[in-house]
mmCIF file of C-alpha atoms in Angstrom:
data_model
loop_
_atom_site.group_PDB
_atom_site.id
_atom_site.type_symbol
_atom_site.label_atom_id
_atom_site.label_comp_id
_atom_site.label_asym_id
_atom_site.label_seq_id
_atom_site.Cartn_x
_atom_site.Cartn_y
_atom_site.Cartn_z
ATOM 1 C CA UNK A 640 54.635 28.184 31.341
ATOM 2 C CA UNK A 641 56.220 27.735 34.748
ATOM 3 C CA UNK A 642 59.717 28.439 33.441
ATOM 4 C CA UNK A 643 58.913 31.544 31.405
ATOM 5 C CA UNK A 644 55.521 33.043 32.295
ATOM 6 C CA UNK A 645 55.631 32.505 36.077
ATOM 7 C CA UNK A 646 58.831 34.528 36.626
ATOM 8 C CA UNK A 647 57.447 37.367 34.492
ATOM 9 C CA UNK A 648 54.210 37.443 36.503
ATOM 10 C CA UNK A 649 56.140 37.404 39.759
ATOM 11 C CA UNK A 650 58.349 40.256 38.584
ATOM 12 C CA UNK A 651 55.215 42.408 38.301
ATOM 13 C CA UNK A 652 53.576 41.147 41.502
ATOM 14 C CA UNK A 653 50.982 39.036 39.725
ATOM 15 C CA UNK A 654 49.831 35.450 40.043
ATOM 16 C CA UNK A 655 50.008 33.207 37.009
ATOM 17 C CA UNK A 656 46.628 31.935 35.882
ATOM 18 C CA UNK A 657 46.634 28.424 34.422
ATOM 19 C CA UNK A 658 43.611 26.877 32.709
ATOM 20 C CA UNK A 659 44.118 23.182 33.334
ATOM 21 C CA UNK A 660 42.434 20.141 31.799
ATOM 22 C CA UNK A 661 42.218 18.156 35.025
ATOM 23 C CA UNK A 662 42.118 14.710 33.484
ATOM 24 C CA UNK A 663 45.326 15.274 31.554
ATOM 25 C CA UNK A 664 47.574 16.256 34.469
ATOM 26 C CA UNK A 665 50.346 13.746 35.083
ATOM 27 C CA UNK A 666 53.812 13.807 36.583
ATOM 28 C CA UNK A 667 55.240 13.708 33.045
ATOM 29 C CA UNK A 668 53.723 16.985 31.878
ATOM 30 C CA UNK A 669 54.722 20.465 32.914
ATOM 31 C CA UNK A 670 51.869 21.168 35.278
ATOM 32 C CA UNK A 671 51.808 18.593 38.003
ATOM 33 C CA UNK A 672 50.272 19.929 41.232
ATOM 34 C CA UNK A 673 52.904 21.275 43.560
ATOM 35 C CA UNK A 674 51.878 22.706 46.951
ATOM 36 C CA UNK A 675 54.733 25.221 46.677
ATOM 37 C CA UNK A 676 52.923 26.827 43.720
ATOM 38 C CA UNK A 677 49.592 27.412 45.465
ATOM 39 C CA UNK A 678 50.336 31.003 46.443
ATOM 40 C CA UNK A 679 51.915 31.804 43.052
ATOM 41 C CA UNK A 680 49.339 30.324 40.685
ATOM 42 C CA UNK A 681 45.603 30.726 40.275
ATOM 43 C CA UNK A 682 44.055 27.555 38.955
ATOM 44 C CA UNK A 683 41.207 27.834 36.474
ATOM 45 C CA UNK A 684 39.312 24.973 34.922
ATOM 46 C CA UNK A 685 39.463 23.909 31.309
ATOM 47 C CA UNK A 686 37.218 21.034 32.468
ATOM 48 C CA UNK A 687 38.222 17.731 33.954
ATOM 49 C CA UNK A 688 37.119 15.485 31.080
ATOM 50 C CA UNK A 689 34.503 17.455 29.112
ATOM 51 C CA UNK A 690 37.395 18.664 26.936
ATOM 52 C CA UNK A 691 37.440 15.141 25.481
ATOM 53 C CA UNK A 692 33.850 15.417 24.207
ATOM 54 C CA UNK A 693 33.377 16.486 20.577
ATOM 55 C CA UNK A 694 30.802 19.150 21.513
ATOM 56 C CA UNK A 695 32.494 20.280 24.726
ATOM 57 C CA UNK A 696 29.947 21.945 27.005
ATOM 58 C CA UNK A 697 27.117 21.843 24.442
ATOM 59 C CA UNK A 698 26.162 18.156 24.861
ATOM 60 C CA UNK A 699 22.968 18.498 22.769
ATOM 61 C CA UNK A 700 22.038 14.842 23.305
ATOM 62 C CA UNK A 701 21.370 15.407 27.042
ATOM 63 C CA UNK A 702 18.183 16.770 28.538
ATOM 64 C CA UNK A 703 18.539 19.577 31.093
ATOM 65 C CA UNK A 704 18.684 17.277 34.132
ATOM 66 C CA UNK A 705 21.279 14.964 32.559
ATOM 67 C CA UNK A 706 23.250 18.006 31.399
ATOM 68 C CA UNK A 707 23.355 19.545 34.876
ATOM 69 C CA UNK A 708 24.456 16.194 36.348
ATOM 70 C CA UNK A 709 27.265 15.846 33.761
ATOM 71 C CA UNK A 710 28.567 19.375 34.404
ATOM 72 C CA UNK A 711 28.305 18.910 38.185
ATOM 73 C CA UNK A 712 30.241 15.622 37.955
ATOM 74 C CA UNK A 713 33.000 17.195 35.854
ATOM 75 C CA UNK A 714 33.336 20.305 38.042
ATOM 76 C CA UNK A 715 33.360 18.169 41.202
ATOM 77 C CA UNK A 716 36.140 15.972 39.779
ATOM 78 C CA UNK A 717 38.118 19.096 38.893
ATOM 79 C CA UNK A 718 37.693 20.622 42.357
ATOM 80 C CA UNK A 719 38.455 17.390 44.199
ATOM 81 C CA UNK A 720 41.518 16.579 42.068
ATOM 82 C CA UNK A 721 43.241 19.845 42.963
ATOM 83 C CA UNK A 722 41.813 20.759 46.383
ATOM 84 C CA UNK A 723 44.873 19.472 48.243
ATOM 85 C CA UNK A 724 47.216 21.631 46.170
ATOM 86 C CA UNK A 725 45.012 24.618 45.384
ATOM 87 C CA UNK A 726 42.557 25.090 48.261
ATOM 88 C CA UNK A 727 40.906 28.184 46.741
ATOM 89 C CA UNK A 728 37.715 27.238 44.962
ATOM 90 C CA UNK A 729 37.969 27.294 41.188
ATOM 91 C CA UNK A 730 35.654 30.061 40.000
ATOM 92 C CA UNK A 731 36.762 30.449 36.383
ATOM 93 C CA UNK A 732 36.116 28.117 33.485
ATOM 94 C CA UNK A 733 37.755 28.334 30.080
ATOM 95 C CA UNK A 734 35.327 26.605 27.740
ATOM 96 C CA UNK A 735 36.872 23.685 25.849
ATOM 97 C CA UNK A 736 36.851 24.629 22.159
ATOM 98 C CA UNK A 737 34.934 27.746 23.182
ATOM 99 C CA UNK A 738 31.702 25.741 23.026
ATOM 100 C CA UNK A 739 29.078 27.309 25.283
ATOM 101 C CA UNK A 740 25.421 28.218 25.320
ATOM 102 C CA UNK A 741 22.837 29.663 27.689
ATOM 103 C CA UNK A 742 22.462 26.289 29.384
ATOM 104 C CA UNK A 743 26.153 26.020 30.244
ATOM 105 C CA UNK A 744 26.211 29.593 31.538
ATOM 106 C CA UNK A 745 23.161 28.969 33.760
ATOM 107 C CA UNK A 746 24.552 25.748 35.278
ATOM 108 C CA UNK A 747 28.034 27.166 35.855
ATOM 109 C CA UNK A 748 26.566 30.290 37.479
ATOM 110 C CA UNK A 749 24.492 28.055 39.767
ATOM 111 C CA UNK A 750 27.667 26.119 40.666
ATOM 112 C CA UNK A 751 29.486 29.304 41.690
ATOM 113 C CA UNK A 752 31.633 30.016 38.646
ATOM 114 C CA UNK A 753 32.007 33.785 38.345
ATOM 115 C CA UNK A 754 34.086 33.994 35.155
ATOM 116 C CA UNK A 755 33.799 32.115 31.855
ATOM 117 C CA UNK A 756 36.082 32.417 28.842
ATOM 118 C CA UNK A 757 35.384 31.523 25.198
ATOM 119 C CA UNK A 758 37.737 31.184 22.232
ATOM 120 C CA UNK A 759 36.285 34.205 20.494
ATOM 121 C CA UNK A 760 39.192 36.505 19.669
ATOM 122 C CA UNK A 761 39.003 39.964 21.067
ATOM 123 C CA UNK A 762 39.527 42.255 23.969
ATOM 124 C CA UNK A 763 37.141 42.167 26.906
ATOM 125 C CA UNK A 764 35.375 45.344 27.956
ATOM 126 C CA UNK A 765 35.000 45.042 31.709
ATOM 127 C CA UNK A 766 32.809 47.321 33.761
ATOM 128 C CA UNK A 767 33.515 47.658 37.489
ATOM 129 C CA UNK A 768 30.548 46.317 39.441
ATOM 130 C CA UNK A 769 28.926 44.661 36.405
ATOM 131 C CA UNK A 770 29.573 40.943 36.884
ATOM 132 C CA UNK A 771 27.917 40.146 33.555
ATOM 133 C CA UNK A 772 31.030 41.554 31.837
ATOM 134 C CA UNK A 773 32.986 38.617 33.321
ATOM 135 C CA UNK A 774 30.934 36.075 31.360
ATOM 136 C CA UNK A 775 31.943 34.637 27.981
ATOM 137 C CA UNK A 776 35.121 36.687 27.865
ATOM 138 C CA UNK A 777 37.004 36.660 24.566
ATOM 139 C CA UNK A 778 40.651 35.643 24.538
ATOM 140 C CA UNK A 779 43.620 35.468 22.264
ATOM 141 C CA UNK A 780 44.913 32.002 21.491
ATOM 142 C CA UNK A 781 48.553 31.494 22.398
ATOM 143 C CA UNK A 782 50.100 28.284 21.165
ATOM 144 C CA UNK A 783 53.537 26.696 21.031
ATOM 145 C CA UNK A 784 54.287 28.439 17.730
ATOM 146 C CA UNK A 785 53.061 31.885 18.895
ATOM 147 C CA UNK A 786 55.930 34.362 18.801
ATOM 148 C CA UNK A 787 56.550 37.457 20.902
ATOM 149 C CA UNK A 788 55.771 39.528 17.782
ATOM 150 C CA UNK A 789 52.440 37.709 17.455
ATOM 151 C CA UNK A 790 51.622 38.619 21.070
ATOM 152 C CA UNK A 791 52.517 42.267 20.497
ATOM 153 C CA UNK A 792 50.312 42.326 17.403
ATOM 154 C CA UNK A 793 47.406 40.703 19.261
ATOM 155 C CA UNK A 794 47.773 43.271 22.050
ATOM 156 C CA UNK A 795 47.665 46.080 19.488
ATOM 157 C CA UNK A 796 51.256 47.112 20.208
ATOM 158 C CA UNK A 797 52.644 46.353 16.759
ATOM 159 C CA UNK A 798 51.514 46.966 13.196
ATOM 160 C CA UNK A 799 53.586 44.054 11.930
ATOM 161 C CA UNK A 800 52.789 40.363 11.903
#
């Protein structure tokens, strides 16, 4: 990501947005916090440790109070873990496994998250001034085996796949 996507974003005057699973960041992987990247990368949350739960943000076994406490704990860990390197508050959450419901949306809104992203495939239809169009955004999955041709097809720029 930093070797390929970052230079492309910079070429077009854009920041790179990285959805990071906070609990999995180590010096051995390719996204270890680097203060030199703070003005070139926007950090978004893919959770700190909720990604490790089988139901992600659903957590049906918790009552509302326990649920809010669990989400608050995870978001606080995420913010604290990266505050030194990325001082801007994280305001976007990419739902682990795309698992979300009205409860997760309500708690994350209360905690100041302005954008949420699911794993539903599709193109978002944003409306200027309508913040509700920034919730539960669809996305296209890009994985290690995704080719440039796959990306062009997903973007509607190619009829081949």
